[in-house]
Amino acid sequence: MKGYMMGYSARDAIKCGSATIENHLPETGLQKTVSDILYDLYSSPKRISSKYFYDAEGSRLFTEITRLPEYYPTRTENAILRELPLDKLIGSFDIDIIELGSGDHSKIAIMLDRLLSEDLTHVRYVPVDISQSALETSIMELAGRFPGLAVQAIVADYCHQIHLLPEKRKKLFCFLGSTIGNLNRDEAMDFVRKITRTMNPGDGFLIGFDRIKETAVLEKAYNDATGVTERFNKNILRVVNRLILSDFEPDDFEHKAFYNPSERRIEMHLEAKKQLRIRCPFIEKHFELHKGESIHTENSHKFELHDILAIGAYAGLSADRLFSDNNAWFSLAYFLKTE
Ligand code: SAH
Ligand code: AVI
């Protein structure tokens, strides 16, 4: 079995103007995907990896979340990005800007808007995302907005397919939106360290961190009045149904999102409204959820300044600049590889 999200194989790279898109997800193998998902569903407590949120519908819903009044992280980070001296961070070298989890590319567009058109000729943009649909939309929209910008899009799992990242040219890595917070704290440290190993002296790493703030503000951002986050959370069950051929009924579950102060994170769960039997052809029997049992679908860690500095230090990076809004609700840390 091959290929875990439908699509073309890596060899069928698609071109759009001066942009290319390659799908490397099939290399991870469907069998491994099925066994990973089943392993997590048999764990106690049950869980589903948050990377499965992002099929075409999940990516669309996430963009809708970023526009909600309650979801402060995007507009706060965007305001910081609008002031970011990108020209100073990249200099006048030929450079790859590699964005991990680029989503709907709205943030790189804000950053590239700040560059003069002659500076853009030195840039190759390399968005890396697990969502093929998000990258397809991105390359088309970027071609219209920044004609001539070289784009090499990579559909891949950035945690397990780091070897696919370009190595030769000078690089600026971007990991925005506090997507780093969706990894557990140890995973985040190891991930930044692994990426850093692919960097050369002089390369930079820009990481967005959502900061700790009033619990009410945090919890509202994940419990919006119009229920978009609820739809986003439940959509993960449709993705899982497609991958493991299970029969989860999303409306049998209630969306739960709350701040866990001891872990300093928002947790999202799907809680069974009644006793459930879930069937899946890859297991001999069904598996059961009792009423009130929950499936943990996402962690969104929040960061103190010392957490941010520790992540850079563990990777051997120098913390060069920290850009924050006036309330310190969100910070962008610019780390430099010096040796
Ligand atoms: N950076 C954007 C999008 C954040 S949403 C922003 O700040 O708005 C998180 C993005 O990361 C999604 O587009 C999702 O598809 C992608 N993603 C999540 N897990 C991933 C993984 N393991 N590998 C590659 N992309 C991943
Ligand atoms: C992508 N990531 C940083 C978002 C977050 O805030 O953790 C995903 C999200 N989940 C619910 N709302 C937004």
Coordinates of C-alpha atoms in Angstrom, one line a residue, residues 30-49 52 240 243-246 248 278-287:
L30 CA -0.1 4.0 4.0
Q31 CA 0.6 0.9 6.1
K32 CA 2.7 2.9 8.5
T33 CA 0.0 5.6 8.6
V34 CA -2.7 3.1 9.4
S35 CA -0.6 1.4 12.2
D36 CA 0.4 4.8 13.7
I37 CA -3.3 5.9 13.9
L38 CA -4.4 2.6 15.3
Y39 CA -1.6 2.6 17.9
D40 CA -2.7 6.0 19.1
L41 CA -6.4 5.0 19.2
Y42 CA -5.5 1.9 21.3
S43 CA -3.4 4.1 23.7
S44 CA -4.9 5.3 27.0
P45 CA -6.0 8.1 26.8
K46 CA -6.9 7.8 23.1
R47 CA -5.3 10.3 20.8
I48 CA -5.0 11.3 17.1
S49 CA -2.0 13.3 15.9
Y52 CA -4.3 14.8 10.4
V240 CA -9.1 9.3 9.9
L243 CA -7.2 6.7 6.1
I244 CA -8.2 3.7 8.2
L245 CA -11.7 3.1 6.7
S246 CA -13.3 3.5 10.2
F248 CA -16.5 7.6 13.3
I278 CA -16.1 2.0 16.1
R279 CA -15.5 -0.4 13.3
C280 CA -12.4 -0.6 11.1
P281 CA -11.4 -3.4 8.7
F282 CA -7.8 -3.4 9.8
I283 CA -8.7 -4.7 13.3
E284 CA -10.4 -8.0 14.2
K285 CA -12.9 -6.5 16.6
H286 CA -14.4 -2.9 16.9
F287 CA -12.9 -0.6 19.5

